Short mmCIF file of C-alpha atoms in Angstrom, two decimals:
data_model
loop_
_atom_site.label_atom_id
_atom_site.label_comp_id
_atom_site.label_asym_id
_atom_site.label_seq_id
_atom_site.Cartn_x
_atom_site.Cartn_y
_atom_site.Cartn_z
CA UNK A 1 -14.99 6.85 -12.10
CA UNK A 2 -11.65 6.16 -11.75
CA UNK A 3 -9.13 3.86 -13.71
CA UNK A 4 -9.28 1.65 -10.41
CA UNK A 5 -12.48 1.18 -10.59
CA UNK A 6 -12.62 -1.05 -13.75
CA UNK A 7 -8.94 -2.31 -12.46
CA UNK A 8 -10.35 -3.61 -9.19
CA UNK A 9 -12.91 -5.45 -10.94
CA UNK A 10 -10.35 -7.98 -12.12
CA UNK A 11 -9.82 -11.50 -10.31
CA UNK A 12 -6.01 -10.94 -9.63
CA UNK A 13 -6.88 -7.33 -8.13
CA UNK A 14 -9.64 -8.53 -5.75
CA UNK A 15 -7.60 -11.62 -4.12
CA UNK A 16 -9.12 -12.80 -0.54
CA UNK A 17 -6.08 -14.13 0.98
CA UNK A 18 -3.79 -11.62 2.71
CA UNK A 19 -0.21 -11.40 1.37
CA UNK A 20 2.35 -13.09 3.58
CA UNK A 21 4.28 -10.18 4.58
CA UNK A 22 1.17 -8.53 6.08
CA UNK A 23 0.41 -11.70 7.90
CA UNK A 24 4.05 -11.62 8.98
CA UNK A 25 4.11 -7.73 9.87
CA UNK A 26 1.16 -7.69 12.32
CA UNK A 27 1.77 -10.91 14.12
CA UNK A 28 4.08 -9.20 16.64
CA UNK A 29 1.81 -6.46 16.59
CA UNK A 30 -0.90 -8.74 18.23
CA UNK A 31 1.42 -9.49 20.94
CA UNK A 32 1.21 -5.66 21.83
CA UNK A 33 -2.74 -4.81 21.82
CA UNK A 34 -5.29 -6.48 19.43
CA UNK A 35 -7.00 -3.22 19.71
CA UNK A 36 -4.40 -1.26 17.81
CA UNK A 37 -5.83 1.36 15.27
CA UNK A 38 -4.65 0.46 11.91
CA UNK A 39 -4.59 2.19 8.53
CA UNK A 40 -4.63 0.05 5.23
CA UNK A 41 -4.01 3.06 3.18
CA UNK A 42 -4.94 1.82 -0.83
CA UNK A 43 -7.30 -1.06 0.48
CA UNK A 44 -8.63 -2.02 -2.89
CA UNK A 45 -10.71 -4.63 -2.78
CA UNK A 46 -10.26 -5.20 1.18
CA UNK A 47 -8.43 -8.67 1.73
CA UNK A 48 -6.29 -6.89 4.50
CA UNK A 49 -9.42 -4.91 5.82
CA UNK A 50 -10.92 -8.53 6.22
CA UNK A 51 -8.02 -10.38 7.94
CA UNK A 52 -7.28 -7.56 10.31
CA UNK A 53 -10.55 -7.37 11.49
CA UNK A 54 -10.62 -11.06 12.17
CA UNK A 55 -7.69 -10.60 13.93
CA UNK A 56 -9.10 -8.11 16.72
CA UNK A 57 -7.23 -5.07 15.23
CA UNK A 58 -9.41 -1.79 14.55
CA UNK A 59 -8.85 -1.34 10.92
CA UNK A 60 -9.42 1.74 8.74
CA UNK A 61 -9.30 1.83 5.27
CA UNK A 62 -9.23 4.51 2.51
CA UNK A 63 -9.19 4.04 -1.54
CA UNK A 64 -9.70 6.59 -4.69
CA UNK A 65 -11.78 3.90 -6.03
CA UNK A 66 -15.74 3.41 -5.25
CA UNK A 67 -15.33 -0.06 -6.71
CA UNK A 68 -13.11 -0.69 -4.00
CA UNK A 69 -14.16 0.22 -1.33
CA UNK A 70 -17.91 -1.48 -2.18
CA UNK A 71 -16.02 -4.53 -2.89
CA UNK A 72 -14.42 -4.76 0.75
CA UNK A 73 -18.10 -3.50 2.24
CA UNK A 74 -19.86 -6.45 0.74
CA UNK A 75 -16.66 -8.82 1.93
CA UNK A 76 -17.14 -7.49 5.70
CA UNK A 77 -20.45 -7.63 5.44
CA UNK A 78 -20.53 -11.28 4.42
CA UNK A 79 -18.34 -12.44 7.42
CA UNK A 80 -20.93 -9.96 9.73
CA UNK A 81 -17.35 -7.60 10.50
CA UNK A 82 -17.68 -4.14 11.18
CA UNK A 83 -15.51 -1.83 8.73
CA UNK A 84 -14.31 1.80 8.40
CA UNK A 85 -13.78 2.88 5.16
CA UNK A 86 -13.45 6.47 3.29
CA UNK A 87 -12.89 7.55 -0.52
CA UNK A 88 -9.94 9.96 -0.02
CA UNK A 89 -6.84 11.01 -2.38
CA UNK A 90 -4.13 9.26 0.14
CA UNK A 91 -1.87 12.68 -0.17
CA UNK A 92 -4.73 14.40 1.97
CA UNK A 93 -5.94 11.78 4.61
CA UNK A 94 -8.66 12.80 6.74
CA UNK A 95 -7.43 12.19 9.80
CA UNK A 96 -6.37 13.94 12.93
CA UNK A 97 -2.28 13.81 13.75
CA UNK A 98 -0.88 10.84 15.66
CA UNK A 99 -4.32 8.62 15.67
CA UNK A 100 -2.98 5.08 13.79
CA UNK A 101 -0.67 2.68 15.69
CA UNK A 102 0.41 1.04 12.28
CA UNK A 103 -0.01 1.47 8.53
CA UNK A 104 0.08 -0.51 5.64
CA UNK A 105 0.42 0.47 1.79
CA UNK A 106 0.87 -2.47 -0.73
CA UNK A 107 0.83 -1.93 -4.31
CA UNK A 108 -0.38 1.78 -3.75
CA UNK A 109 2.41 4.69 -2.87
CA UNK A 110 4.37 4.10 -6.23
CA UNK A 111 1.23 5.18 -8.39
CA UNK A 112 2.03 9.01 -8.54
CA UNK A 113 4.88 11.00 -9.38
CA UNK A 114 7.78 11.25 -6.91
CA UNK A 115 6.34 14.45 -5.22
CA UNK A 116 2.88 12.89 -4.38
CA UNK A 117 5.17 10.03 -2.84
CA UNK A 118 6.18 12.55 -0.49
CA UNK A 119 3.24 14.01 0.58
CA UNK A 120 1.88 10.47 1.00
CA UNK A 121 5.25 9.70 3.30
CA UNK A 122 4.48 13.22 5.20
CA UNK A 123 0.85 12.07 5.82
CA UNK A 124 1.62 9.07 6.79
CA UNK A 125 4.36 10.31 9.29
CA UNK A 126 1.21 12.71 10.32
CA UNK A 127 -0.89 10.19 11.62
CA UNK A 128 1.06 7.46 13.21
CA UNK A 129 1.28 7.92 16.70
CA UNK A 130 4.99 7.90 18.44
CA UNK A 131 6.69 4.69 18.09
CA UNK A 132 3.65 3.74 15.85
CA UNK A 133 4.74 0.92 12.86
CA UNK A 134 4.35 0.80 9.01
CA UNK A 135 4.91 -1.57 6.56
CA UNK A 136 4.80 -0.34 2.50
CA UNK A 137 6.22 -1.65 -0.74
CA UNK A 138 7.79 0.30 -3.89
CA UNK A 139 8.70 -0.67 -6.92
CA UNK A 140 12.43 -1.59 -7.82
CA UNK A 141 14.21 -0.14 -10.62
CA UNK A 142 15.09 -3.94 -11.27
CA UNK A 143 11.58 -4.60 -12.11
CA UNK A 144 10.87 -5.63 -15.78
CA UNK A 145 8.49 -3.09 -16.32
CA UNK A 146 10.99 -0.50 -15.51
CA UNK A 147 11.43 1.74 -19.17
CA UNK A 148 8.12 0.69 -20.27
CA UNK A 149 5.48 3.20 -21.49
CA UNK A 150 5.77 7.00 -20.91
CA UNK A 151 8.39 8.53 -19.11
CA UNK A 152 6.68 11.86 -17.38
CA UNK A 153 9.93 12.23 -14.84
CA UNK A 154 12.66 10.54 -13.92
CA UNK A 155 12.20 6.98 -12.72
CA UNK A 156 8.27 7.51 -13.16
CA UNK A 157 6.17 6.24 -16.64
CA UNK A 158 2.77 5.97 -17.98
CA UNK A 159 1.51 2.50 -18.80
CA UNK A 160 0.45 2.23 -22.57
CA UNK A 161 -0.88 -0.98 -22.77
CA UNK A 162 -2.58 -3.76 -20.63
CA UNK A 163 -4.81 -3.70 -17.51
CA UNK A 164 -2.92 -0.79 -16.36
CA UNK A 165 -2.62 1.17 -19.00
CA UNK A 166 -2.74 5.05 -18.15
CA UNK A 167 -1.51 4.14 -14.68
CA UNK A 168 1.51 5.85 -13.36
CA UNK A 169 4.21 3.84 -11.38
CA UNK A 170 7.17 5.30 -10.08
CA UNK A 171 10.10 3.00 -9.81
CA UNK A 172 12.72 3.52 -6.94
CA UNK A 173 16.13 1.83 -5.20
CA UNK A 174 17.02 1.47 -1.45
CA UNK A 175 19.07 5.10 -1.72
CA UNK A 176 15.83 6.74 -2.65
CA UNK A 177 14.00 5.29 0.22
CA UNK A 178 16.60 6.19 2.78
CA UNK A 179 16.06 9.60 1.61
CA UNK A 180 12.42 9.57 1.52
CA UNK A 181 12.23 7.93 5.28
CA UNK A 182 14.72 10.37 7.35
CA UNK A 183 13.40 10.55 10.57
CA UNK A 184 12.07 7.34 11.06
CA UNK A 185 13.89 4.23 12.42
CA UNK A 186 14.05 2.04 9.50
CA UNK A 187 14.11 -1.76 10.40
CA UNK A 188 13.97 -3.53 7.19
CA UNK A 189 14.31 -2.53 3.61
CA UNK A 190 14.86 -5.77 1.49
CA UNK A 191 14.97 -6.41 -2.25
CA UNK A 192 12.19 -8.95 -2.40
CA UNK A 193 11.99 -10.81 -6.35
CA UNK A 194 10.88 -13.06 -8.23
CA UNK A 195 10.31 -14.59 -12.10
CA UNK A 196 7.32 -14.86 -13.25
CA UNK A 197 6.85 -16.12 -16.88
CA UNK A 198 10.53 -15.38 -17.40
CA UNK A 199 10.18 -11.91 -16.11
CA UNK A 200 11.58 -10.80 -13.03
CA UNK A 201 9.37 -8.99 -10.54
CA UNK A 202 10.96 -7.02 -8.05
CA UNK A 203 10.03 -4.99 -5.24
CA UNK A 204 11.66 -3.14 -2.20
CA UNK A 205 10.02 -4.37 1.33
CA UNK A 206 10.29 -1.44 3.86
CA UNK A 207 9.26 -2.00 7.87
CA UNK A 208 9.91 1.07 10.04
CA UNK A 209 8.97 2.98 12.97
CA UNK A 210 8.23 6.69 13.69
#
């Protein structure tokens, strides 16, 4: 069992509705082919699995967490939608090269150190076909939770306390994403925040193209 597993479990972790920008993200990707192979890579508890089914697209997901993954077979099930999910570490995917049109990763790629955000960007970059789309958020070094908990590298800490706690989240800026993306055709990266209980949440949006 993995930390996720009891995380997932929670009510904010296993929202239905799907987050705006994903809603946003695939709309002109309906305009293309409904039948477009897409990769929610960290599904958690499947809201995105759910609504991109619905809307015609062929939608893989993968999680490290069992909970996860059950939770978005039971939501599928439920609305009689067909689903194709697999437990995998998402810095090994198992899938042959160039087989997604799009990916999406909310929430997901910042939870390792800097190097497995790499291999997750090279593995991603392995299986989207040519011109194929993604759309992934990190977290900002303006974040308040920046500097909490344990610092294990630069820019990367530990959670001590909460529902998180023992998590790892790296914490980045719009230089270190340039970096990390060379050699695809970047067509948004936006600081995206807001305060929430007098603490300012903030997040980098990032839309590109292989």
């Amino acid at each position: 069992m993995t930390q996720w597993d009891q995380i997932l479990r929670e009510e904010w972790y296993s929202q239905e509705e799907p987050d705006e920008i994903v809603v946003n993200f695939v709309a002109p990707l309906k305009k293309k082919s409904k039948r477009m192979r897409v990769l929610d890579l960290g599904c958690g508890a499947g809201r995105h699995q759910v609504y991109l089914t619905k809307q015609g697209f062929e939608a893989h997901g993968i999680d490290i967490s069992q909970t996860g993954l059950q939770l978005t077979k039971e939501r599928l099930k439920t609305q009689k939608l067909d689903g194709h999910l697999i437990r995998c570490d998402m810095k090994m995917l198992p899938y042959v090269d160039l087989c997604f049109d799009a990916v999406i990763s909310l929430h997901t790629i910042y939870h390792q150190k800097l190097k497995g955000v790499q291999e997750t960007v090279s593995e991603i970059k392995r299986v989207l076909r040519k011109k194929g789309n993604m759309l992934l958020n990190f977290l900002s070094k303006r974040t308040y939770s920046y500097g909490k908990g344990v610092e294990i590298e630069e820019n990367t800490f530990v959670e001590q306390e909460g529902t998180e706690k023992g998590v790892i989240h790296h914490f980045t800026d719009k230089e270190e994403l340039k970096h990390l993306f060379v050699g695809f055709k970047i067509d948004e990266l936006k600081l995206v925040e807001r305060e929430v209980g007098g603490k300012l949440r903030s997040r980098l949006i990032l839309v590109a193209m292989i």
